[in-house]
Coordinates of C-alpha atoms in Angstrom, one line a residue:
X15 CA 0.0 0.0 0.0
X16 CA 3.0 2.3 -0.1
X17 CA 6.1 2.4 -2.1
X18 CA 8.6 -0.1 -1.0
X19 CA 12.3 -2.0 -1.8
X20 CA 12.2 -5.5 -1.4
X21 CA 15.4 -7.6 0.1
X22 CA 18.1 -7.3 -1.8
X23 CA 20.1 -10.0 -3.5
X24 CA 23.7 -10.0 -3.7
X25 CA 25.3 -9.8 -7.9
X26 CA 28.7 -11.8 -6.5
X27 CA 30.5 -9.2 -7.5
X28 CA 34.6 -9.8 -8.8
X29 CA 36.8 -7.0 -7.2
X30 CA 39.0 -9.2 -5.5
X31 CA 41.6 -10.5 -6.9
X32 CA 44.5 -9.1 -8.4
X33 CA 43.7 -8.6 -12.2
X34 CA 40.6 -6.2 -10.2
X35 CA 42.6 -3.2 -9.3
X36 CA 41.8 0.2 -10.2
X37 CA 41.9 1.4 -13.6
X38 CA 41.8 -2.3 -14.9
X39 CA 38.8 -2.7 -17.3
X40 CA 37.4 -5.3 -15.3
X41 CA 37.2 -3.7 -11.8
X42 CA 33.5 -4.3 -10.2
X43 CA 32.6 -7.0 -12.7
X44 CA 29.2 -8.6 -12.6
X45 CA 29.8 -11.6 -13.6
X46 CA 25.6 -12.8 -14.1
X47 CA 25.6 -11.8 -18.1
X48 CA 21.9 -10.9 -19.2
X49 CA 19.8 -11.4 -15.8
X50 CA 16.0 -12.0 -16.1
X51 CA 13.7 -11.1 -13.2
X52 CA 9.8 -12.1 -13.3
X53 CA 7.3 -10.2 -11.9
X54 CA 4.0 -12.0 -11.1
X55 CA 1.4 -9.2 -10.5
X56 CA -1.3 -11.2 -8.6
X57 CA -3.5 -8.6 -7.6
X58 CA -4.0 -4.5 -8.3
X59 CA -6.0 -1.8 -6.6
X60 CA -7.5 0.7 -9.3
X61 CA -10.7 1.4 -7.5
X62 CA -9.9 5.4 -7.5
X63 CA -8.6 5.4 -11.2
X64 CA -5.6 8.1 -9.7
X65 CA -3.6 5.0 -8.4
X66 CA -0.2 4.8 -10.1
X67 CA 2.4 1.7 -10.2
X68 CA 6.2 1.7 -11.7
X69 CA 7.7 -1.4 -10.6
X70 CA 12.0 -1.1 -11.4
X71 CA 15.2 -2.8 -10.2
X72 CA 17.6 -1.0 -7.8
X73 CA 20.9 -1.9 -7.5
X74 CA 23.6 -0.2 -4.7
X75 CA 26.9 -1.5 -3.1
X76 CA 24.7 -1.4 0.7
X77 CA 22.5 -4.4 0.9
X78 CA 20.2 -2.3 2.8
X79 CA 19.9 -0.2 -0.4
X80 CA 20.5 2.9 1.3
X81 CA 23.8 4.1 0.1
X82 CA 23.5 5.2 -3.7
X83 CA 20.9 3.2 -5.5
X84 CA 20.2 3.7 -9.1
X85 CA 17.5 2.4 -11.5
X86 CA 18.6 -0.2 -13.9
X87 CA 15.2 -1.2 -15.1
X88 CA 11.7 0.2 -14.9
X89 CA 8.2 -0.5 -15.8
X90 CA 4.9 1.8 -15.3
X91 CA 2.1 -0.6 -14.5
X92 CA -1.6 -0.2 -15.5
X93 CA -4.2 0.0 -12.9
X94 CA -6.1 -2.9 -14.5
X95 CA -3.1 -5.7 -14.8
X96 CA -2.4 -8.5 -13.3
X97 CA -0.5 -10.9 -14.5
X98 CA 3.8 -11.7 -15.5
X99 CA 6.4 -9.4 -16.7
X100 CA 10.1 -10.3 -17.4
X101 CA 13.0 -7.6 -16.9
X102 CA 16.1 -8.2 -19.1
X103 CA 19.1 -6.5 -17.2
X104 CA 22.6 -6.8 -19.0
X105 CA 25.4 -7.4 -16.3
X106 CA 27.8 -5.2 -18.2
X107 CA 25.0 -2.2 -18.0
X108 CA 24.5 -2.6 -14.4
X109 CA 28.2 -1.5 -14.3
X110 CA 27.9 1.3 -16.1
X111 CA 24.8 2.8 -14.6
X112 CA 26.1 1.8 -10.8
X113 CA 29.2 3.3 -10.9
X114 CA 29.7 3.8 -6.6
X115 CA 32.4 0.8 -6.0
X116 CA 33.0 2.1 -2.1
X117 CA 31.3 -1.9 -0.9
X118 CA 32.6 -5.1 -1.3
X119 CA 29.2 -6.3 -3.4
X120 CA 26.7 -5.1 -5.5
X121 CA 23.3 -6.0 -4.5
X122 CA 19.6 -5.8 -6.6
X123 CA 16.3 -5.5 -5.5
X124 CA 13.1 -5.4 -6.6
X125 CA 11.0 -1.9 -6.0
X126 CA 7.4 -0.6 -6.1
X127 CA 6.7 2.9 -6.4
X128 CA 3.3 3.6 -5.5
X129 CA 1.1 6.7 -5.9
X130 CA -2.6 8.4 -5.9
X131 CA -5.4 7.9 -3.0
X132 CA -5.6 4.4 -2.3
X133 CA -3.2 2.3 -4.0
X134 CA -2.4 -1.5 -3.3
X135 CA -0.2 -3.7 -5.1
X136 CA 0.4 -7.5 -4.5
X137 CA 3.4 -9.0 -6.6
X138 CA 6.5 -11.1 -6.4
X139 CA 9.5 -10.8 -8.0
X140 CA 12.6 -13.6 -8.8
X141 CA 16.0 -14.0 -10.5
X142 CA 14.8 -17.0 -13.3
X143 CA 17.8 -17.1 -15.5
X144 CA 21.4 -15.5 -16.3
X145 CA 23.2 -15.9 -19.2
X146 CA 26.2 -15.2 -20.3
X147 CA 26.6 -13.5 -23.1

C-alpha cells in the first residue's frame, strides 16, 4: 500500500583479486551476463482510477539499499493488470549505470513505487535465469 524495496540479493560481485585493481577494465565485474527477473502481479488496486504503479530494479553497493541506489530497469504498470512481466538487465550495463564501488558487493532488488489515494499492489519478483553473453 506504499512504495517499498524489497530484500536485496547480492550480484557476486569480482573485485578481488588481483587482475581487479583500479583502472583495470574489469574492476566491479558482474559476472551474471543478461539477468531475467519475473514479476508476477497477482493482484491491483485501481478502484480510485488516480492510483499509479512503476515497478523497477535497484541496485547499490549497501545491501540495505541505502547508500546510492540507481534504477537499472523500470516499468509503469496499469491500474487494471495482473499478470507476469520479465525484466532483461545486461550485467555489463549494471556496471555502467552503478558506478559507486566504495562496498565489497553489489546487490539488486526489486522496488514498487506507488502513488494516488488508495493504491495496493500485491506481486513477487525472482531471479529466473542468467546468461552469459
Amino acid at each position: 500500500t506504499s512504495t517499498a524495496t524489497e530484500t536485496a540479493v547480492a550480484l557476486n560481485e569480482l573485485d578481488g583479486a588481483y587482475w581487479h585493481s583500479e583502472g583495470s577494465n574489469v574492476t566491479g565485474f558482474i559476472p551474471n551476463g543478461i539477468i531475467c527477473v519475473m514479476f508476477h502481479v497477482s493482484a491491483i488496486v485501481g478502484n480510485d482510477t488516480d492510483e499509479t504503479y512503476v515497478l523497477s530494479l535497484e541496485v547499490d553497493d549497501a545491501s540495505a539499499m541505502n547508500d546510492t541506489p540507481v534504477s537499472v530497469w523500470s516499468q509503469t504498470i496499469s491500474r487494471s493488470f495482473t499478470g507476469i512481466l520479465y525484466a532483461y538487465v545486461d550485467s555489463q550495463n549494471i556496471r555502467a549505470l552503478a558506478t559507486d564501488s566504495s562496498g565489497s558487493e553489489l546487490y539488486m532488488a526489486a522496488k514498487a513505487t506507488l502513488g494516488g489515494t488508495t493504491p495496493s499492489i500485491t506481486y513477487g519478483a525472482w531471479i529466473v535465469k542468467s546468461k552469459m553473453t
